[in-house]
Amino acid sequence: MNEEGYRPQRVTWAALVIALGGLLFGYDTGVISGALASMTEYFGLDAMSSGAVVSSLVVGAAIGALSSGRMSDRLGRRRVLLMASVIFLVGSMIAAFSINVPMIVGARVILGFGVGIASSVVPVFISELAPAHLRGRLVGLNQLMIVTGILLAYVSNYALHGVSHDWRWMVGLAVVPSVLFGLGIVFLDESPRWLALNGQVDRARTVLARVRPAEAIEAELADIQHAERENTVGEGWSALLDPALRKVLIAGIGLQILGQLTGVNAVVYYAPSIFQGAGLGAASALLATVGVGVVNLVCTVIGMALVDRVGRTKLLGFCSIFTALSLGVFAVLLANGTPRGSSSAIGVACVFIYIASVATGLNVVVFIIASELYPLRVRGTAMSLTIGVNWTMSFIVSLTFLSLIETLGNSATFASYAAVALFLVFFAFKVIPETRGKSLEDIEREYVGRTHS
């Protein structure tokens, strides 16, 4: 077998390299949970400025997600991710050397811009490269890398806690994966579907020859071209108003809204505070947060193993039942104030069950479903809008979490998240189409502009 020939593992390695964008997404999202206390002391943050430091990354992510899709449709998935690696590097360095609040907020916005690009383009790039029977678990590598990044952030927070200028080291360590991500992308091929869409059929054939058996290349390439000829949807933002896209946009965007309203990012950002609210001391809360990262990682692997077997909607729906139950029980425990004794243990268990259910279901499928539903011509743009909504909702949830706690109380806040999780069960089974085992072209033909069962 020559160097440029087909090798089955090549597509997996390519997906892993692309998914390094998810690692940076996770690290930069999770690191603030441990760095915030030291930042508060160093910068003299109050509640408002603390919220600004936390939520600034989400603002940047929303902007990055909304702007990256059209760029990736025009320039290609690979070029846009190469830009993201530079953004991650610059943002990490500015954050590590920040000397005032505007500087750290600005650095977090820059990092968020990179996170937004990665969250929008990485799943699409992997989805377009992966064969149909492996697409779920390969796109799921993005989520695996995200939770790995979060876990690395939690571990670094715990290991560096108490070191001089510990928060600088915590945020600055992201420089290393930023460089690795950029170097990896340099050596990758462009998406074969993007190449075919843009008239570079010979290059698309060459890329497919490296990631598909010889007998499958021409059939897949012909299917891509045939689906594109049949496509009646236009290009750009205006194309998203086409009624043919209504059902898939409702499914994709609705999933992002409901997913965020279950409070998932609030738990990531404020995990130590939540554990203290469940009755743990400060040091134990930090250590328990590392445990959250471990559970997140293990259950993501479980979700990846299941998503191509049981299907996207079943996995999401059944796991969301446990999400709702854990949030509901936690809300009941908090109704009588800070849990003590056995109630505290049950409260901590509820948080871990919540993380496990979200990691196995919602977090695995949220990017997979969105990356599969949209037709090729507007895939980047539609994904950009979808993930932009995700980050906008994340901003709202993270910014309002502490205010909701102060206004409604702990119990009512988590009860509201539980109610949303229950509605997500219905949404998964009744609104989101099942895409397991279907080629992207088959999905486009079956669901765009048609009623699904």
Tab-separated table of C-alpha atoms in Angstrom:
chain	number	residue	atom	x	y	z
A	1	MET	CA	0.000	0.000	0.000
A	2	ASN	CA	1.551	3.321	-1.027
A	3	GLU	CA	1.642	6.363	1.192
A	4	GLU	CA	-1.262	8.080	-0.564
A	5	GLY	CA	-3.489	4.988	-0.868
A	6	TYR	CA	-6.541	3.989	1.134
A	7	ARG	CA	-6.016	3.059	4.754
A	8	PRO	CA	-9.081	2.452	6.958
A	9	GLN	CA	-7.561	4.248	9.954
A	10	ARG	CA	-6.828	7.413	7.972
A	11	VAL	CA	-10.341	8.827	8.402
A	12	THR	CA	-10.178	8.235	12.173
A	13	TRP	CA	-6.851	10.020	12.459
A	14	ALA	CA	-8.162	12.904	10.380
A	15	ALA	CA	-11.239	13.152	12.626
A	16	LEU	CA	-9.002	13.174	15.723
A	17	VAL	CA	-6.901	16.026	14.329
A	18	ILE	CA	-9.993	18.051	13.436
A	19	ALA	CA	-11.483	17.310	16.864
A	20	LEU	CA	-8.505	18.996	18.569
A	21	GLY	CA	-10.597	22.110	17.994
A	22	GLY	CA	-13.050	20.536	20.437
A	23	LEU	CA	-10.249	20.025	22.965
A	24	LEU	CA	-9.534	23.761	22.899
A	25	PHE	CA	-13.261	24.452	23.079
A	26	GLY	CA	-13.486	22.325	26.240
A	27	TYR	CA	-10.342	23.603	27.916
A	28	ASP	CA	-11.124	27.282	27.426
A	29	THR	CA	-14.711	26.684	28.568
A	30	GLY	CA	-13.839	24.678	31.683
A	31	VAL	CA	-10.719	26.452	32.919
A	32	ILE	CA	-12.623	29.480	34.196
A	33	SER	CA	-14.345	27.399	36.914
A	34	GLY	CA	-11.056	27.036	38.818
A	35	ALA	CA	-9.304	30.211	37.699
A	36	LEU	CA	-12.146	32.550	38.651
A	37	ALA	CA	-11.447	32.612	42.398
A	38	SER	CA	-7.808	33.668	41.879
A	39	MET	CA	-8.832	36.144	39.189
A	40	THR	CA	-11.385	37.636	41.584
A	41	GLU	CA	-8.676	38.208	44.172
A	42	TYR	CA	-6.119	39.524	41.645
A	43	PHE	CA	-8.455	41.881	39.767
A	44	GLY	CA	-10.830	42.660	42.662
A	45	LEU	CA	-13.841	41.392	40.711
A	46	ASP	CA	-17.369	42.024	41.939
A	47	ALA	CA	-20.450	40.023	40.885
A	48	MET	CA	-20.924	42.024	37.677
A	49	SER	CA	-17.295	41.962	36.497
A	50	SER	CA	-17.006	38.309	37.472
A	51	GLY	CA	-20.018	37.542	35.281
A	52	ALA	CA	-18.409	39.555	32.474
A	53	VAL	CA	-15.197	37.509	32.663
A	54	VAL	CA	-17.148	34.241	32.569
A	55	SER	CA	-19.667	35.197	29.897
A	56	SER	CA	-17.263	37.094	27.606
A	57	LEU	CA	-16.048	33.816	26.130
A	58	VAL	CA	-19.635	32.919	25.297
A	59	VAL	CA	-20.179	36.297	23.594
A	60	GLY	CA	-17.104	35.692	21.449
A	61	ALA	CA	-18.263	32.145	20.728
A	62	ALA	CA	-21.660	33.331	19.511
A	63	ILE	CA	-19.972	35.848	17.181
A	64	GLY	CA	-17.465	33.225	15.988
A	65	ALA	CA	-20.151	30.639	15.325
A	66	LEU	CA	-22.405	33.064	13.436
A	67	SER	CA	-19.578	34.348	11.234
A	68	SER	CA	-17.710	31.103	10.537
A	69	GLY	CA	-20.346	29.162	8.612
A	70	ARG	CA	-20.512	31.450	5.610
A	71	MET	CA	-16.709	31.631	5.631
A	72	SER	CA	-16.434	27.839	5.629
A	73	ASP	CA	-18.911	27.593	2.744
A	74	ARG	CA	-16.804	30.088	0.763
A	75	LEU	CA	-13.214	29.291	1.819
A	76	GLY	CA	-13.476	25.653	2.870
A	77	ARG	CA	-13.569	23.912	6.251
A	78	ARG	CA	-9.780	23.472	6.478
A	79	ARG	CA	-8.799	27.134	5.972
A	80	VAL	CA	-11.294	28.370	8.536
A	81	LEU	CA	-10.045	25.902	11.175
A	82	LEU	CA	-6.468	26.987	10.460
A	83	MET	CA	-7.568	30.541	11.227
A	84	ALA	CA	-9.179	29.281	14.438
A	85	SER	CA	-5.886	27.735	15.614
A	86	VAL	CA	-4.170	31.128	15.300
A	87	ILE	CA	-7.032	32.800	17.178
A	88	PHE	CA	-6.727	30.247	20.013
A	89	LEU	CA	-2.973	30.858	20.244
A	90	VAL	CA	-3.265	34.655	20.331
A	91	GLY	CA	-6.169	34.619	22.806
A	92	SER	CA	-4.368	32.254	25.195
A	93	MET	CA	-1.240	34.405	25.245
A	94	ILE	CA	-3.163	37.634	25.863
A	95	ALA	CA	-5.166	35.965	28.652
A	96	ALA	CA	-2.026	34.676	30.364
A	97	PHE	CA	-0.417	38.131	30.383
A	98	SER	CA	-3.514	40.204	31.208
A	99	ILE	CA	-2.974	43.068	33.651
A	100	ASN	CA	-6.509	44.444	34.011
A	101	VAL	CA	-10.152	43.469	33.650
A	102	PRO	CA	-10.716	44.856	30.109
A	103	MET	CA	-7.664	42.908	28.912
A	104	ILE	CA	-8.791	39.560	30.346
A	105	VAL	CA	-12.347	40.147	29.089
A	106	GLY	CA	-10.963	40.973	25.637
A	107	ALA	CA	-8.788	37.857	25.681
A	108	ARG	CA	-11.788	35.740	26.638
A	109	VAL	CA	-13.792	37.238	23.746
A	110	ILE	CA	-10.946	36.333	21.340
A	111	LEU	CA	-10.793	32.799	22.748
A	112	GLY	CA	-14.560	32.604	22.461
A	113	PHE	CA	-14.338	33.571	18.801
A	114	GLY	CA	-12.053	30.579	18.257
A	115	VAL	CA	-14.378	28.355	20.285
A	116	GLY	CA	-17.349	29.482	18.181
A	117	ILE	CA	-15.544	28.698	14.932
A	118	ALA	CA	-14.498	25.270	16.215
A	119	SER	CA	-17.969	24.399	17.515
A	120	SER	CA	-19.533	25.261	14.158
A	121	VAL	CA	-16.986	23.934	11.652
A	122	VAL	CA	-15.412	20.896	13.378
A	123	PRO	CA	-18.599	18.739	13.380
A	124	VAL	CA	-19.357	19.639	9.758
A	125	PHE	CA	-15.807	18.839	8.600
A	126	ILE	CA	-15.817	15.441	10.330
A	127	SER	CA	-19.365	14.668	9.168
A	128	GLU	CA	-18.453	15.342	5.537
A	129	LEU	CA	-15.348	13.159	5.779
A	130	ALA	CA	-16.819	10.177	7.672
A	131	PRO	CA	-18.544	7.130	6.130
A	132	ALA	CA	-22.235	6.830	7.043
A	133	HIS	CA	-21.874	3.792	9.334
A	134	LEU	CA	-19.175	5.523	11.444
A	135	ARG	CA	-20.354	9.121	11.212
A	136	GLY	CA	-22.031	9.259	14.617
A	137	ARG	CA	-19.049	8.075	16.618
A	138	LEU	CA	-16.521	10.032	14.513
A	139	VAL	CA	-18.445	13.294	14.885
A	140	GLY	CA	-18.779	12.247	18.537
A	141	LEU	CA	-14.979	12.539	18.769
A	142	ASN	CA	-15.583	16.278	18.829
A	143	GLN	CA	-17.595	15.937	22.035
A	144	LEU	CA	-15.047	13.478	23.451
A	145	MET	CA	-12.344	16.075	22.885
A	146	ILE	CA	-14.528	18.786	24.419
A	147	VAL	CA	-15.005	16.842	27.640
A	148	THR	CA	-11.333	15.816	27.604
A	149	GLY	CA	-10.482	19.509	27.407
A	150	ILE	CA	-12.847	20.259	30.285
A	151	LEU	CA	-11.293	17.450	32.342
A	152	LEU	CA	-7.775	18.719	31.586
A	153	ALA	CA	-8.924	22.164	32.677
A	154	TYR	CA	-10.323	20.795	35.951
A	155	VAL	CA	-7.141	18.783	36.593
A	156	SER	CA	-4.899	21.773	35.873
A	157	ASN	CA	-7.097	23.939	38.113
A	158	TYR	CA	-6.697	21.453	40.968
A	159	ALA	CA	-2.970	20.852	40.377
A	160	LEU	CA	-2.063	24.533	40.027
A	161	HIS	CA	-4.322	25.820	42.827
A	162	GLY	CA	-2.196	27.865	45.235
A	163	VAL	CA	0.766	28.298	42.873
A	164	SER	CA	1.889	31.900	42.413
A	165	HIS	CA	-0.234	33.492	39.672
A	166	ASP	CA	-1.979	30.139	39.273
A	167	TRP	CA	-4.715	31.543	37.020
A	168	ARG	CA	-2.106	32.707	34.468
A	169	TRP	CA	-0.736	29.178	34.196
A	170	MET	CA	-4.241	27.734	33.985
A	171	VAL	CA	-5.301	29.868	31.014
A	172	GLY	CA	-1.846	29.929	29.404
A	173	LEU	CA	-1.550	26.144	29.060
A	174	ALA	CA	-4.007	26.337	26.133
A	175	VAL	CA	-1.074	27.535	23.991
A	176	VAL	CA	0.161	23.934	23.656
A	177	PRO	CA	-2.967	22.371	22.086
A	178	SER	CA	-3.413	25.528	19.961
A	179	VAL	CA	-0.055	24.895	18.275
A	180	LEU	CA	-0.749	21.165	17.875
A	181	PHE	CA	-4.151	21.894	16.353
A	182	GLY	CA	-2.699	24.290	13.801
A	183	LEU	CA	0.101	21.926	12.804
A	184	GLY	CA	-2.354	19.054	12.416
A	185	ILE	CA	-4.736	21.048	10.199
A	186	VAL	CA	-1.845	22.071	7.899
A	187	PHE	CA	-1.365	18.429	6.904
A	188	LEU	CA	-5.068	17.615	6.365
A	189	ASP	CA	-7.007	17.438	3.105
A	190	GLU	CA	-10.053	19.630	2.493
A	191	SER	CA	-13.553	18.157	2.846
A	192	PRO	CA	-14.312	16.052	-0.265
A	193	ARG	CA	-17.926	17.271	-0.272
A	194	TRP	CA	-16.849	20.923	-0.194
A	195	LEU	CA	-14.403	20.238	-3.036
A	196	ALA	CA	-17.104	18.538	-5.140
A	197	LEU	CA	-19.557	21.373	-4.461
A	198	ASN	CA	-16.983	23.901	-5.658
A	199	GLY	CA	-16.160	22.132	-8.908
A	200	GLN	CA	-12.946	20.445	-7.746
A	201	VAL	CA	-14.152	16.927	-8.550
A	202	ASP	CA	-10.713	15.457	-9.237
A	203	ARG	CA	-9.406	16.670	-5.867
A	204	ALA	CA	-12.531	15.334	-4.169
A	205	ARG	CA	-11.903	11.956	-5.802
A	206	THR	CA	-8.284	12.009	-4.569
A	207	VAL	CA	-9.361	12.755	-0.992
A	208	LEU	CA	-12.022	10.040	-1.066
A	209	ALA	CA	-9.413	7.573	-2.350
A	210	ARG	CA	-7.526	8.036	0.917
A	211	VAL	CA	-10.518	7.451	3.193
A	212	ARG	CA	-12.751	5.017	1.247
A	213	PRO	CA	-12.258	1.593	-0.373
A	214	ALA	CA	-11.643	1.855	-4.120
A	215	GLU	CA	-15.017	0.294	-4.991
A	216	ALA	CA	-16.940	2.944	-3.004
A	217	ILE	CA	-15.325	6.116	-4.383
A	218	GLU	CA	-17.188	6.680	-7.648
A	219	ALA	CA	-20.580	5.743	-6.189
A	220	GLU	CA	-20.200	8.217	-3.309
A	221	LEU	CA	-18.901	10.962	-5.574
A	222	ALA	CA	-21.790	10.405	-8.006
A	223	ASP	CA	-24.267	10.530	-5.105
A	224	ILE	CA	-22.816	13.841	-3.903
A	225	GLN	CA	-23.106	15.329	-7.397
A	226	HIS	CA	-26.600	13.916	-7.933
A	227	ALA	CA	-27.886	15.317	-4.618
A	228	GLU	CA	-26.434	18.703	-5.507
A	229	ARG	CA	-28.170	18.700	-8.915
A	230	GLU	CA	-31.474	17.844	-7.216
A	231	ASN	CA	-31.045	20.536	-4.569
A	232	THR	CA	-33.417	23.500	-4.941
A	233	VAL	CA	-32.116	25.447	-1.931
A	234	GLY	CA	-30.012	28.539	-2.649
A	235	GLU	CA	-26.841	29.754	-0.941
A	236	GLY	CA	-26.051	32.174	1.881
A	237	TRP	CA	-28.127	33.526	4.742
A	238	SER	CA	-31.169	34.316	2.594
A	239	ALA	CA	-31.416	30.640	1.610
A	240	LEU	CA	-32.237	29.752	5.224
A	241	LEU	CA	-35.637	31.411	4.719
A	242	ASP	CA	-36.544	28.726	2.162
A	243	PRO	CA	-39.618	26.798	3.442
A	244	ALA	CA	-37.869	23.580	2.382
A	245	LEU	CA	-35.464	24.037	5.308
A	246	ARG	CA	-38.092	24.846	7.924
A	247	LYS	CA	-38.439	21.391	9.469
A	248	VAL	CA	-34.711	20.675	9.750
A	249	LEU	CA	-33.983	24.164	11.100
A	250	ILE	CA	-36.683	23.772	13.761
A	251	ALA	CA	-35.181	20.418	14.752
A	252	GLY	CA	-31.562	21.626	14.748
A	253	ILE	CA	-32.081	25.012	16.381
A	254	GLY	CA	-34.761	23.786	18.783
A	255	LEU	CA	-32.324	21.169	20.078
A	256	GLN	CA	-29.741	23.872	20.805
A	257	ILE	CA	-32.223	26.052	22.696
A	258	LEU	CA	-33.691	23.274	24.814
A	259	GLY	CA	-30.287	21.704	25.448
A	260	GLN	CA	-28.890	24.921	26.865
A	261	LEU	CA	-32.019	25.587	28.928
A	262	THR	CA	-31.384	22.372	30.864
A	263	GLY	CA	-28.543	24.354	32.469
A	264	VAL	CA	-25.634	22.271	31.154
A	265	ASN	CA	-23.134	25.115	30.745
A	266	ALA	CA	-24.118	26.655	34.065
A	267	VAL	CA	-23.029	23.411	35.726
A	268	VAL	CA	-19.712	23.454	33.825
A	269	TYR	CA	-18.955	27.076	34.701
A	270	TYR	CA	-20.163	27.016	38.307
A	271	ALA	CA	-19.571	23.381	39.282
A	272	PRO	CA	-17.523	24.185	42.431
A	273	SER	CA	-20.221	26.610	43.641
A	274	ILE	CA	-22.968	24.037	42.990
A	275	PHE	CA	-21.102	21.400	44.983
A	276	GLN	CA	-20.646	23.841	47.860
A	277	GLY	CA	-24.389	24.474	47.658
A	278	ALA	CA	-24.858	20.703	47.963
A	279	GLY	CA	-22.947	20.767	51.261
A	280	LEU	CA	-19.261	20.241	50.321
A	281	GLY	CA	-16.340	22.356	51.516
A	282	ALA	CA	-14.252	24.460	49.091
A	283	ALA	CA	-11.413	21.940	48.593
A	284	SER	CA	-13.814	18.993	48.355
A	285	ALA	CA	-15.899	20.923	45.818
A	286	LEU	CA	-12.847	21.421	43.575
A	287	LEU	CA	-11.979	17.719	43.836
A	288	ALA	CA	-15.598	16.753	43.115
A	289	THR	CA	-15.418	18.980	40.030
A	290	VAL	CA	-12.530	16.845	38.768
A	291	GLY	CA	-14.850	13.871	39.331
A	292	VAL	CA	-17.445	15.617	37.138
A	293	GLY	CA	-14.837	15.809	34.404
A	294	VAL	CA	-14.081	12.084	34.712
A	295	VAL	CA	-17.777	11.119	34.617
A	296	ASN	CA	-18.268	13.451	31.665
A	297	LEU	CA	-15.446	11.764	29.772
A	298	VAL	CA	-16.458	8.158	30.550
A	299	CYS	CA	-20.119	8.730	29.690
A	300	THR	CA	-19.215	10.508	26.463
A	301	VAL	CA	-17.344	7.363	25.397
A	302	ILE	CA	-20.443	5.310	26.285
A	303	GLY	CA	-22.639	7.673	24.252
A	304	MET	CA	-20.274	7.450	21.293
A	305	ALA	CA	-20.463	3.643	21.414
A	306	LEU	CA	-24.283	3.762	21.436
A	307	VAL	CA	-25.114	6.558	18.993
A	308	ASP	CA	-24.639	4.507	15.800
A	309	ARG	CA	-26.353	1.478	17.358
A	310	VAL	CA	-29.503	2.813	19.010
A	311	GLY	CA	-29.871	6.031	17.022
A	312	ARG	CA	-29.681	9.732	17.793
A	313	THR	CA	-33.250	10.399	18.902
A	314	LYS	CA	-33.606	7.353	21.172
A	315	LEU	CA	-30.304	8.092	22.895
A	316	LEU	CA	-31.266	11.735	23.413
A	317	GLY	CA	-34.824	10.989	24.552
A	318	PHE	CA	-34.052	8.260	27.085
A	319	CYS	CA	-31.056	10.089	28.565
A	320	SER	CA	-33.125	13.279	28.902
A	321	ILE	CA	-35.545	11.369	31.151
A	322	PHE	CA	-32.698	10.831	33.637
A	323	THR	CA	-31.626	14.445	33.199
A	324	ALA	CA	-35.083	15.612	34.238
A	325	LEU	CA	-35.276	13.189	37.188
A	326	SER	CA	-31.861	14.153	38.603
A	327	LEU	CA	-32.630	17.872	38.311
A	328	GLY	CA	-36.055	17.364	39.893
A	329	VAL	CA	-34.703	15.454	42.898
A	330	PHE	CA	-31.917	18.004	43.340
A	331	ALA	CA	-34.497	20.802	43.321
A	332	VAL	CA	-36.523	19.027	46.031
A	333	LEU	CA	-33.420	18.598	48.217
A	334	LEU	CA	-32.557	22.283	47.851
A	335	ALA	CA	-36.071	23.348	48.881
A	336	ASN	CA	-35.073	22.977	52.544
A	337	GLY	CA	-31.783	24.896	52.253
A	338	THR	CA	-28.246	23.553	51.954
A	339	PRO	CA	-28.372	19.729	52.176
A	340	ARG	CA	-26.629	18.095	55.124
A	341	GLY	CA	-25.611	14.524	55.904
A	342	SER	CA	-27.330	11.944	53.733
A	343	SER	CA	-29.200	14.676	51.839
A	344	SER	CA	-25.852	16.170	50.851
A	345	ALA	CA	-24.685	12.796	49.512
A	346	ILE	CA	-27.897	12.422	47.514
A	347	GLY	CA	-27.474	15.963	46.178
A	348	VAL	CA	-23.928	15.251	44.998
A	349	ALA	CA	-25.181	12.002	43.418
A	350	CYS	CA	-27.881	13.958	41.568
A	351	VAL	CA	-25.260	16.277	40.073
A	352	PHE	CA	-23.227	13.283	38.907
A	353	ILE	CA	-26.319	11.543	37.446
A	354	TYR	CA	-27.194	14.788	35.669
A	355	ILE	CA	-23.698	15.035	34.189
A	356	ALA	CA	-23.761	11.346	33.202
A	357	SER	CA	-27.131	11.590	31.435
A	358	VAL	CA	-26.256	14.801	29.610
A	359	ALA	CA	-22.831	13.460	28.597
A	360	THR	CA	-24.259	10.183	27.274
A	361	GLY	CA	-27.166	11.723	25.377
A	362	LEU	CA	-27.501	15.455	24.762
A	363	ASN	CA	-23.828	16.351	24.518
A	364	VAL	CA	-23.048	13.477	22.153
A	365	VAL	CA	-25.894	14.098	19.702
A	366	VAL	CA	-26.205	17.900	19.822
A	367	PHE	CA	-23.443	18.464	17.267
A	368	ILE	CA	-23.993	15.193	15.371
A	369	ILE	CA	-27.639	15.925	14.574
A	370	ALA	CA	-26.935	19.514	13.562
A	371	SER	CA	-24.040	18.496	11.287
A	372	GLU	CA	-26.204	15.921	9.457
A	373	LEU	CA	-29.540	17.646	8.844
A	374	TYR	CA	-28.683	20.463	6.455
A	375	PRO	CA	-28.086	20.236	2.674
A	376	LEU	CA	-24.516	20.607	1.438
A	377	ARG	CA	-24.925	23.970	-0.278
A	378	VAL	CA	-25.935	25.727	2.956
A	379	ARG	CA	-24.483	23.302	5.499
A	380	GLY	CA	-21.847	25.686	6.829
A	381	THR	CA	-24.213	28.660	6.981
A	382	ALA	CA	-27.073	26.694	8.586
A	383	MET	CA	-24.684	25.124	11.075
A	384	SER	CA	-23.339	28.595	11.821
A	385	LEU	CA	-26.820	29.872	12.689
A	386	THR	CA	-27.593	26.739	14.723
A	387	ILE	CA	-24.421	26.882	16.816
A	388	GLY	CA	-24.706	30.672	17.071
A	389	VAL	CA	-28.095	30.137	18.719
A	390	ASN	CA	-26.475	27.524	20.976
A	391	TRP	CA	-23.872	30.012	22.187
A	392	THR	CA	-26.382	32.838	22.514
A	393	MET	CA	-28.480	30.621	24.762
A	394	SER	CA	-25.338	29.574	26.644
A	395	PHE	CA	-24.570	33.261	27.224
A	396	ILE	CA	-28.069	33.873	28.559
A	397	VAL	CA	-27.973	30.808	30.836
A	398	SER	CA	-24.470	31.489	32.205
A	399	LEU	CA	-25.145	35.204	32.695
A	400	THR	CA	-28.474	34.644	34.467
A	401	PHE	CA	-27.590	31.552	36.533
A	402	LEU	CA	-26.398	33.381	39.645
A	403	SER	CA	-29.148	36.006	39.286
A	404	LEU	CA	-31.777	33.253	39.061
A	405	ILE	CA	-30.348	31.680	42.200
A	406	GLU	CA	-30.631	35.020	43.999
A	407	THR	CA	-34.131	35.793	42.652
A	408	LEU	CA	-35.878	32.406	42.518
A	409	GLY	CA	-33.697	30.414	44.893
A	410	ASN	CA	-31.732	27.239	44.278
A	411	SER	CA	-34.734	24.929	44.253
A	412	ALA	CA	-36.863	26.834	41.734
A	413	THR	CA	-33.894	27.378	39.413
A	414	PHE	CA	-33.102	23.681	39.126
A	415	ALA	CA	-36.813	22.825	38.950
A	416	SER	CA	-37.119	25.059	35.873
A	417	TYR	CA	-34.188	23.236	34.253
A	418	ALA	CA	-35.936	19.934	35.042
A	419	ALA	CA	-39.128	21.105	33.291
A	420	VAL	CA	-37.154	21.968	30.149
A	421	ALA	CA	-35.464	18.533	30.221
A	422	LEU	CA	-38.909	16.894	30.277
A	423	PHE	CA	-39.968	18.879	27.223
A	424	LEU	CA	-36.721	17.838	25.519
A	425	VAL	CA	-37.849	14.198	25.805
A	426	PHE	CA	-40.965	15.011	23.769
A	427	PHE	CA	-38.966	17.095	21.287
A	428	ALA	CA	-36.459	14.290	20.707
A	429	PHE	CA	-39.073	11.675	19.868
A	430	LYS	CA	-41.579	13.854	17.982
A	431	VAL	CA	-39.622	16.577	16.185
A	432	ILE	CA	-36.040	15.461	15.488
A	433	PRO	CA	-35.658	13.076	12.516
A	434	GLU	CA	-33.551	9.930	12.922
A	435	THR	CA	-30.400	10.019	10.769
A	436	ARG	CA	-28.569	6.883	11.915
A	437	GLY	CA	-26.919	4.885	9.120
A	438	LYS	CA	-28.008	7.239	6.314
A	439	SER	CA	-25.639	9.059	3.984
A	440	LEU	CA	-25.718	12.854	4.131
A	441	GLU	CA	-27.212	12.827	0.638
A	442	ASP	CA	-29.977	10.414	1.674
A	443	ILE	CA	-30.774	12.636	4.668
A	444	GLU	CA	-30.966	15.658	2.384
A	445	ARG	CA	-33.337	13.894	-0.020
A	446	GLU	CA	-35.518	12.463	2.745
A	447	TYR	CA	-35.997	15.405	5.092
A	448	VAL	CA	-35.385	18.712	3.312
A	449	GLY	CA	-38.755	20.006	2.208
A	450	ARG	CA	-40.526	16.794	3.173
A	451	THR	CA	-42.554	15.709	6.172
A	452	HIS	CA	-40.787	13.145	8.330
A	453	SER	CA	-42.520	10.613	10.549
